[in-house]
Amino acid sequence: MEAPAPDDLSESWQVIHGYSISIRPLRRADLDIESAFVQGLSQQTRHNRLLGGAINISRTYIEQLTTIDYSRDMALAAVVMSENSEVLIGVARYVMEAGTGSGPAPCEFAIVLADAWQGRGIGRHMMAKLIAVARSRGVPSLYGEILSTNQGMLELVKKLGFRLQRHPQDATVMRATLDLG
Ligand SMILES: CC(C)(COP(=O)(O)OP(=O)(O)OC[C@H]1O[C@@H](n2cnc3c(N)ncnc32)[C@H](O)[C@@H]1OP(=O)(O)O)[C@@H](O)C(=O)NCCC(=O)NCCS
């Protein structure tokens, strides 16, 4: 049985270009807005998110993205209201390493913003919130793989205090790690 989405992580954050941005846990009911979000990402953004250039976006895949076990994992959604409907503009998540003992284990993070919303401080805010949530839940460290060509994300994680190392098996990828202890 999966733990439900925690309500206490919701916040109305900031107004950008007249849109009020809310950040809240991603829910299973977000299937349609997650689908529209992923389908709308440019090739470049998908490539940087390591989703592959021409990923086949099946219903099963979208279901996987919106089914979160909140007792271990976390997925924060940034949404705006447009014509009385929510539009998903970003997701920051972490997933706990499998096969670990009973306590919290290191978690792998991932983040992606819709192209039109990149470069406006939302990624930094979401990563900071993701880190704070991980810390409050006793997660010992966050890590993620970033393409060596992804200057924006490399800069962002450096500013957030992550250390960067070359990936041991893949020269095109850097590994970013943040100890939270
Ligand atoms: C990478 C990403 C998450 C950053 O989020 P964002 O909202 O665009 O970034 P922000 O506006 O919060 O920028 C925060 C910092 O990141 C750095 N940064 C972001 N975009 C940058 C770019 N294109 N070039 C250089 N630095 C950049 C800057 O240091 C910036 O700090 P500043 O505002 O003081 O200049 C977002 O651009 C994105 O979704 N990219 C595509 C998917 C991706 O790369 N995901 C990461 C996979 S590991």
CSV table of N, CA and C in Angstrom, one decimal, residues 28-161:
chain,number,residue,atom,x,y,z
A,28,ARG,N,-1.7,11.0,-8.2
A,28,ARG,CA,-2.1,10.1,-9.3
A,28,ARG,C,-3.2,10.8,-10.2
A,29,ALA,N,-3.9,11.7,-9.6
A,29,ALA,CA,-5.0,12.4,-10.4
A,29,ALA,C,-4.4,13.3,-11.4
A,30,ASP,N,-3.0,13.5,-11.4
A,30,ASP,CA,-2.4,14.4,-12.3
A,30,ASP,C,-2.0,13.8,-13.6
A,31,LEU,N,-2.5,12.6,-13.9
A,31,LEU,CA,-2.1,11.8,-15.1
A,31,LEU,C,-2.2,12.7,-16.4
A,32,ASP,N,-3.3,13.4,-16.5
A,32,ASP,CA,-3.5,14.1,-17.8
A,32,ASP,C,-2.6,15.3,-17.9
A,33,ILE,N,-2.4,16.1,-16.8
A,33,ILE,CA,-1.5,17.2,-16.9
A,33,ILE,C,-0.1,16.8,-17.0
A,34,GLU,N,0.3,15.7,-16.4
A,34,GLU,CA,1.6,15.1,-16.5
A,34,GLU,C,1.9,14.7,-18.0
A,35,SER,N,0.9,14.1,-18.5
A,35,SER,CA,1.0,13.6,-19.9
A,35,SER,C,1.2,14.8,-20.8
A,36,ALA,N,0.4,15.9,-20.7
A,36,ALA,CA,0.5,17.1,-21.5
A,36,ALA,C,1.9,17.7,-21.3
A,37,PHE,N,2.3,17.7,-20.0
A,37,PHE,CA,3.6,18.3,-19.7
A,37,PHE,C,4.8,17.6,-20.4
A,38,VAL,N,4.8,16.3,-20.3
A,38,VAL,CA,5.9,15.5,-20.9
A,38,VAL,C,5.9,15.6,-22.4
A,39,GLN,N,4.6,15.5,-23.0
A,39,GLN,CA,4.5,15.6,-24.4
A,39,GLN,C,5.0,17.0,-25.0
A,40,GLY,N,4.9,18.0,-24.1
A,40,GLY,CA,5.2,19.3,-24.6
A,40,GLY,C,6.7,19.7,-24.4
A,41,LEU,N,7.5,18.8,-23.8
A,41,LEU,CA,8.9,19.1,-23.6
A,41,LEU,C,9.6,19.1,-25.0
A,42,SER,N,10.6,20.0,-25.2
A,42,SER,CA,11.3,20.0,-26.4
A,42,SER,C,12.3,18.8,-26.4
A,43,GLN,N,12.9,18.5,-27.6
A,43,GLN,CA,13.9,17.5,-27.7
A,43,GLN,C,15.1,17.7,-26.8
A,44,GLN,N,15.5,19.0,-26.8
A,44,GLN,CA,16.7,19.4,-26.0
A,44,GLN,C,16.4,19.2,-24.5
A,45,THR,N,15.2,19.6,-24.0
A,45,THR,CA,14.9,19.4,-22.6
A,45,THR,C,14.8,17.9,-22.2
A,46,ARG,N,14.2,17.1,-23.1
A,46,ARG,CA,14.1,15.7,-22.9
A,46,ARG,C,15.5,15.1,-22.8
A,47,HIS,N,16.4,15.5,-23.8
A,47,HIS,CA,17.7,15.0,-23.8
A,47,HIS,C,18.4,15.3,-22.5
A,48,ASN,N,18.3,16.6,-22.0
A,48,ASN,CA,18.9,17.0,-20.8
A,48,ASN,C,18.4,16.3,-19.6
A,49,ARG,N,17.1,15.9,-19.6
A,49,ARG,CA,16.5,15.2,-18.5
A,49,ARG,C,16.8,13.7,-18.6
A,50,LEU,N,17.6,13.4,-19.6
A,50,LEU,CA,18.0,12.0,-19.8
A,50,LEU,C,16.8,11.1,-20.1
A,51,LEU,N,15.8,11.7,-20.8
A,51,LEU,CA,14.6,10.9,-21.2
A,51,LEU,C,14.7,10.4,-22.6
A,52,GLY,N,15.8,10.7,-23.3
A,52,GLY,CA,16.0,10.3,-24.7
A,52,GLY,C,15.3,11.3,-25.6
A,53,GLY,N,15.7,11.4,-26.8
A,53,GLY,CA,15.2,12.4,-27.7
A,53,GLY,C,13.7,12.1,-28.1
A,54,ALA,N,13.5,10.8,-28.5
A,54,ALA,CA,12.2,10.5,-29.0
A,54,ALA,C,11.5,9.4,-28.2
A,55,ILE,N,11.4,9.7,-27.0
A,55,ILE,CA,10.8,8.7,-26.1
A,55,ILE,C,9.3,8.4,-26.5
A,56,ASN,N,8.9,7.1,-26.4
A,56,ASN,CA,7.5,6.8,-26.7
A,56,ASN,C,6.8,7.0,-25.3
A,57,ILE,N,5.9,8.0,-25.3
A,57,ILE,CA,5.2,8.3,-24.1
A,57,ILE,C,3.9,7.5,-24.0
A,58,SER,N,4.0,6.4,-23.4
A,58,SER,CA,2.9,5.5,-23.2
A,58,SER,C,2.1,5.9,-21.9
A,59,ARG,N,0.9,5.4,-21.9
A,59,ARG,CA,0.0,5.7,-20.7
A,59,ARG,C,0.7,5.0,-19.5
A,60,THR,N,1.3,3.9,-19.7
A,60,THR,CA,2.0,3.1,-18.6
A,60,THR,C,3.1,4.0,-18.0
A,61,TYR,N,3.8,4.6,-18.9
A,61,TYR,CA,5.0,5.4,-18.5
A,61,TYR,C,4.5,6.6,-17.7
A,62,ILE,N,3.4,7.2,-18.1
A,62,ILE,CA,2.9,8.4,-17.4
A,62,ILE,C,2.3,7.9,-16.1
A,63,GLU,N,1.7,6.8,-16.0
A,63,GLU,CA,1.2,6.2,-14.8
A,63,GLU,C,2.4,6.0,-13.8
A,64,GLN,N,3.5,5.5,-14.3
A,64,GLN,CA,4.7,5.3,-13.4
A,64,GLN,C,5.1,6.6,-12.9
A,65,LEU,N,5.1,7.7,-13.7
A,65,LEU,CA,5.6,9.0,-13.2
A,65,LEU,C,4.7,9.6,-12.2
A,66,THR,N,3.4,9.2,-12.2
A,66,THR,CA,2.4,9.9,-11.3
A,66,THR,C,2.1,8.9,-10.1
A,67,THR,N,2.7,7.8,-10.0
A,67,THR,CA,2.4,6.8,-8.9
A,67,THR,C,3.6,6.9,-8.0
A,68,ILE,N,3.5,7.6,-6.9
A,68,ILE,CA,4.6,7.9,-6.0
A,68,ILE,C,4.3,7.3,-4.6
A,69,ASP,N,5.3,6.5,-4.1
A,69,ASP,CA,5.2,6.0,-2.8
A,69,ASP,C,5.8,7.0,-1.8
A,70,TYR,N,4.9,7.9,-1.3
A,70,TYR,CA,5.4,9.0,-0.5
A,70,TYR,C,6.0,8.6,0.9
A,71,SER,N,5.9,7.3,1.2
A,71,SER,CA,6.6,6.9,2.4
A,71,SER,C,8.2,6.8,2.1
A,72,ARG,N,8.6,6.7,0.9
A,72,ARG,CA,10.0,6.7,0.5
A,72,ARG,C,10.4,7.8,-0.4
A,73,ASP,N,9.5,8.1,-1.4
A,73,ASP,CA,9.9,8.9,-2.5
A,73,ASP,C,9.2,10.3,-2.4
A,74,MET,N,9.6,11.2,-3.3
A,74,MET,CA,8.9,12.5,-3.3
A,74,MET,C,8.8,13.0,-4.7
A,75,ALA,N,7.7,13.7,-5.0
A,75,ALA,CA,7.6,14.4,-6.3
A,75,ALA,C,6.9,15.7,-6.1
A,76,LEU,N,7.5,16.8,-6.3
A,76,LEU,CA,6.9,18.1,-6.2
A,76,LEU,C,6.6,18.6,-7.6
A,77,ALA,N,5.3,19.1,-7.7
A,77,ALA,CA,4.8,19.6,-9.0
A,77,ALA,C,4.7,21.2,-8.8
A,78,ALA,N,5.1,21.9,-9.9
A,78,ALA,CA,4.9,23.3,-9.9
A,78,ALA,C,3.7,23.5,-10.9
A,79,VAL,N,2.7,24.2,-10.5
A,79,VAL,CA,1.5,24.3,-11.4
A,79,VAL,C,1.1,25.8,-11.5
A,80,VAL,N,0.5,26.1,-12.6
A,80,VAL,CA,-0.2,27.4,-12.7
A,80,VAL,C,-1.6,27.2,-13.2
A,81,MET,N,-2.5,28.2,-12.9
A,81,MET,CA,-3.9,28.1,-13.4
A,81,MET,C,-3.9,28.8,-14.8
A,82,SER,N,-4.5,28.2,-15.7
A,82,SER,CA,-4.8,28.8,-17.0
A,82,SER,C,-6.2,28.4,-17.5
A,83,GLU,N,-7.0,29.4,-17.7
A,83,GLU,CA,-8.4,29.2,-18.1
A,83,GLU,C,-9.1,28.2,-17.2
A,84,ASN,N,-8.9,28.4,-15.9
A,84,ASN,CA,-9.6,27.5,-14.8
A,84,ASN,C,-9.1,26.1,-14.8
A,85,SER,N,-8.0,25.8,-15.5
A,85,SER,CA,-7.4,24.5,-15.3
A,85,SER,C,-6.0,24.6,-14.9
A,86,GLU,N,-5.5,23.6,-14.1
A,86,GLU,CA,-4.1,23.5,-13.7
A,86,GLU,C,-3.3,23.1,-14.9
A,87,VAL,N,-2.1,23.8,-15.0
A,87,VAL,CA,-1.1,23.4,-16.0
A,87,VAL,C,0.1,23.1,-15.3
A,88,LEU,N,0.7,21.9,-15.5
A,88,LEU,CA,1.9,21.5,-14.9
A,88,LEU,C,3.1,22.1,-15.6
A,89,ILE,N,4.0,22.8,-14.8
A,89,ILE,CA,5.1,23.5,-15.5
A,89,ILE,C,6.5,23.0,-15.0
A,90,GLY,N,6.5,22.1,-14.0
A,90,GLY,CA,7.7,21.5,-13.6
A,90,GLY,C,7.5,20.4,-12.5
A,91,VAL,N,8.5,19.5,-12.5
A,91,VAL,CA,8.5,18.4,-11.5
A,91,VAL,C,9.9,18.2,-11.0
A,92,ALA,N,10.0,18.2,-9.7
A,92,ALA,CA,11.3,17.8,-9.0
A,92,ALA,C,11.0,16.7,-8.2
A,93,ARG,N,11.8,15.6,-8.3
A,93,ARG,CA,11.5,14.4,-7.5
A,93,ARG,C,12.8,13.7,-7.0
A,94,TYR,N,12.6,12.9,-6.0
A,94,TYR,CA,13.7,12.0,-5.7
A,94,TYR,C,13.1,10.6,-5.4
A,95,VAL,N,13.9,9.6,-5.7
A,95,VAL,CA,13.5,8.2,-5.5
A,95,VAL,C,14.6,7.5,-4.7
A,96,MET,N,14.1,6.8,-3.6
A,96,MET,CA,15.0,6.1,-2.7
A,96,MET,C,15.6,4.9,-3.4
A,97,GLU,N,16.9,4.7,-3.1
A,97,GLU,CA,17.6,3.5,-3.6
A,97,GLU,C,16.9,2.3,-3.2
A,98,ALA,N,16.7,1.3,-4.1
A,98,ALA,CA,16.0,0.1,-3.7
A,98,ALA,C,16.9,-0.9,-3.0
A,99,GLY,N,16.3,-1.8,-2.3
A,99,GLY,CA,17.1,-2.9,-1.6
A,99,GLY,C,17.9,-2.4,-0.4
A,100,THR,N,17.5,-1.3,0.2
A,100,THR,CA,18.2,-0.8,1.4
A,100,THR,C,17.4,-1.2,2.6
A,101,GLY,N,18.0,-1.0,3.8
A,101,GLY,CA,17.4,-1.5,5.0
A,101,GLY,C,16.2,-0.7,5.4
A,102,SER,N,15.8,-0.7,6.6
A,102,SER,CA,14.5,-0.1,7.0
A,102,SER,C,14.6,1.4,7.1
A,103,GLY,N,15.7,2.0,7.4
A,103,GLY,CA,15.8,3.5,7.5
A,103,GLY,C,15.9,4.2,6.1
A,104,PRO,N,15.9,5.5,6.1
A,104,PRO,CA,16.1,6.2,4.9
A,104,PRO,C,17.4,6.0,4.2
A,105,ALA,N,17.5,5.9,2.9
A,105,ALA,CA,18.7,5.6,2.1
A,105,ALA,C,18.9,6.7,1.2
A,106,PRO,N,20.1,6.8,0.6
A,106,PRO,CA,20.4,7.8,-0.4
A,106,PRO,C,19.3,7.8,-1.5
A,107,CYS,N,19.0,9.0,-2.0
A,107,CYS,CA,17.9,9.1,-3.0
A,107,CYS,C,18.5,9.8,-4.3
A,108,GLU,N,18.0,9.4,-5.4
A,108,GLU,CA,18.3,10.0,-6.7
A,108,GLU,C,17.3,11.0,-7.1
A,109,PHE,N,17.8,12.2,-7.4
A,109,PHE,CA,16.9,13.3,-7.8
A,109,PHE,C,16.8,13.5,-9.3
A,110,ALA,N,15.7,14.1,-9.7
A,110,ALA,CA,15.5,14.5,-11.1
A,110,ALA,C,14.7,15.7,-11.1
A,111,ILE,N,14.9,16.6,-12.1
A,111,ILE,CA,14.0,17.8,-12.2
A,111,ILE,C,13.9,18.2,-13.7
A,112,VAL,N,12.7,18.7,-14.0
A,112,VAL,CA,12.5,19.2,-15.4
A,112,VAL,C,11.4,20.3,-15.3
A,113,LEU,N,11.7,21.4,-16.0
A,113,LEU,CA,10.8,22.5,-16.1
A,113,LEU,C,10.4,22.6,-17.6
A,114,ALA,N,9.1,22.9,-17.8
A,114,ALA,CA,8.6,23.2,-19.2
A,114,ALA,C,9.5,24.3,-19.8
A,115,ASP,N,9.7,24.1,-21.1
A,115,ASP,CA,10.7,25.0,-21.8
A,115,ASP,C,10.4,26.5,-21.5
A,116,ALA,N,9.1,26.9,-21.6
A,116,ALA,CA,8.8,28.3,-21.5
A,116,ALA,C,9.0,28.8,-20.1
A,117,TRP,N,9.2,28.0,-19.1
A,117,TRP,CA,9.3,28.4,-17.8
A,117,TRP,C,10.7,28.3,-17.2
A,118,GLN,N,11.6,27.9,-18.1
A,118,GLN,CA,13.0,27.7,-17.6
A,118,GLN,C,13.7,29.1,-17.5
A,119,GLY,N,14.7,29.2,-16.6
A,119,GLY,CA,15.4,30.4,-16.5
A,119,GLY,C,14.7,31.5,-15.7
A,120,ARG,N,13.7,31.2,-14.9
A,120,ARG,CA,13.0,32.2,-14.1
A,120,ARG,C,13.1,31.9,-12.6
A,121,GLY,N,14.0,31.1,-12.2
A,121,GLY,CA,14.2,30.8,-10.8
A,121,GLY,C,13.4,29.7,-10.2
A,122,ILE,N,12.6,29.1,-11.0
A,122,ILE,CA,11.7,28.0,-10.5
A,122,ILE,C,12.5,26.8,-10.2
A,123,GLY,N,13.4,26.4,-11.0
A,123,GLY,CA,14.2,25.2,-10.8
A,123,GLY,C,15.0,25.3,-9.5
A,124,ARG,N,15.6,26.5,-9.3
A,124,ARG,CA,16.3,26.7,-8.0
A,124,ARG,C,15.4,26.5,-6.8
A,125,HIS,N,14.2,27.2,-6.9
A,125,HIS,CA,13.3,27.1,-5.8
A,125,HIS,C,12.9,25.7,-5.5
A,126,MET,N,12.6,24.9,-6.6
A,126,MET,CA,12.1,23.6,-6.4
A,126,MET,C,13.2,22.6,-5.9
A,127,MET,N,14.4,22.8,-6.4
A,127,MET,CA,15.5,22.0,-5.8
A,127,MET,C,15.7,22.3,-4.4
A,128,ALA,N,15.6,23.6,-4.0
A,128,ALA,CA,15.8,24.0,-2.6
A,128,ALA,C,14.8,23.3,-1.7
A,129,LYS,N,13.5,23.3,-2.2
A,129,LYS,CA,12.5,22.7,-1.5
A,129,LYS,C,12.6,21.2,-1.4
A,130,LEU,N,13.0,20.6,-2.5
A,130,LEU,CA,13.3,19.1,-2.5
A,130,LEU,C,14.4,18.7,-1.5
A,131,ILE,N,15.4,19.5,-1.4
A,131,ILE,CA,16.5,19.3,-0.5
A,131,ILE,C,16.0,19.4,1.0
A,132,ALA,N,15.2,20.5,1.2
A,132,ALA,CA,14.7,20.7,2.6
A,132,ALA,C,13.8,19.5,3.0
A,133,VAL,N,12.9,19.0,2.1
A,133,VAL,CA,12.0,17.9,2.4
A,133,VAL,C,12.9,16.6,2.7
A,134,ALA,N,13.9,16.4,1.8
A,134,ALA,CA,14.7,15.2,2.0
A,134,ALA,C,15.4,15.3,3.4
A,135,ARG,N,15.9,16.4,3.7
A,135,ARG,CA,16.6,16.6,5.0
A,135,ARG,C,15.7,16.3,6.1
A,136,SER,N,14.5,16.9,6.0
A,136,SER,CA,13.5,16.8,7.1
A,136,SER,C,13.1,15.3,7.3
A,137,ARG,N,13.2,14.5,6.2
A,137,ARG,CA,12.8,13.1,6.3
A,137,ARG,C,14.0,12.2,6.6
A,138,GLY,N,15.1,12.8,6.9
A,138,GLY,CA,16.3,12.0,7.3
A,138,GLY,C,17.0,11.3,6.2
A,139,VAL,N,16.8,11.8,4.9
A,139,VAL,CA,17.5,11.2,3.8
A,139,VAL,C,19.0,11.6,3.9
A,140,PRO,N,19.9,10.6,3.9
A,140,PRO,CA,21.3,11.0,4.1
A,140,PRO,C,22.0,11.7,3.0
A,141,SER,N,21.6,11.5,1.7
A,141,SER,CA,22.2,12.2,0.6
A,141,SER,C,21.3,12.1,-0.6
A,142,LEU,N,21.5,13.1,-1.4
A,142,LEU,CA,20.8,13.2,-2.7
A,142,LEU,C,21.9,13.1,-3.8
A,143,TYR,N,21.6,12.4,-4.9
A,143,TYR,CA,22.5,12.3,-6.0
A,143,TYR,C,21.8,12.3,-7.3
A,144,GLY,N,22.5,12.7,-8.4
A,144,GLY,CA,21.9,12.7,-9.7
A,144,GLY,C,22.9,12.7,-10.8
A,145,GLU,N,22.5,12.2,-11.9
A,145,GLU,CA,23.4,12.2,-13.1
A,145,GLU,C,23.0,13.4,-14.0
A,146,ILE,N,24.0,14.1,-14.4
A,146,ILE,CA,23.8,15.3,-15.2
A,146,ILE,C,24.7,15.2,-16.4
A,147,LEU,N,24.2,15.5,-17.6
A,147,LEU,CA,25.0,15.5,-18.8
A,147,LEU,C,26.1,16.5,-18.7
A,148,SER,N,27.3,16.2,-19.1
A,148,SER,CA,28.5,17.1,-19.0
A,148,SER,C,28.2,18.4,-19.8
A,149,THR,N,27.3,18.3,-20.8
A,149,THR,CA,27.0,19.5,-21.6
A,149,THR,C,25.9,20.3,-21.0
A,150,ASN,N,25.3,19.9,-19.9
A,150,ASN,CA,24.1,20.6,-19.3
A,150,ASN,C,24.6,21.7,-18.4
A,151,GLN,N,25.1,22.7,-19.0
A,151,GLN,CA,25.7,23.8,-18.2
A,151,GLN,C,24.8,24.4,-17.1
A,152,GLY,N,23.5,24.6,-17.5
A,152,GLY,CA,22.5,25.2,-16.6
A,152,GLY,C,22.4,24.4,-15.3
A,153,MET,N,22.2,23.1,-15.5
A,153,MET,CA,21.9,22.2,-14.3
A,153,MET,C,23.2,22.1,-13.5
A,154,LEU,N,24.4,22.0,-14.2
A,154,LEU,CA,25.6,21.9,-13.4
A,154,LEU,C,25.8,23.1,-12.6
A,155,GLU,N,25.5,24.3,-13.2
A,155,GLU,CA,25.6,25.6,-12.4
A,155,GLU,C,24.7,25.6,-11.2
A,156,LEU,N,23.5,25.1,-11.5
A,156,LEU,CA,22.5,25.2,-10.4
A,156,LEU,C,22.9,24.3,-9.2
A,157,VAL,N,23.3,23.0,-9.5
A,157,VAL,CA,23.7,22.2,-8.4
A,157,VAL,C,24.9,22.7,-7.6
A,158,LYS,N,25.8,23.3,-8.4
A,158,LYS,CA,27.0,23.9,-7.7
A,158,LYS,C,26.5,24.9,-6.7
A,159,LYS,N,25.6,25.8,-7.2
A,159,LYS,CA,25.1,26.9,-6.3
A,159,LYS,C,24.4,26.3,-5.1
A,160,LEU,N,23.8,25.1,-5.2
A,160,LEU,CA,23.1,24.5,-4.1
A,160,LEU,C,24.0,23.6,-3.2
A,161,GLY,N,25.3,23.6,-3.5
A,161,GLY,CA,26.3,22.9,-2.6
A,161,GLY,C,26.6,21.5,-3.0
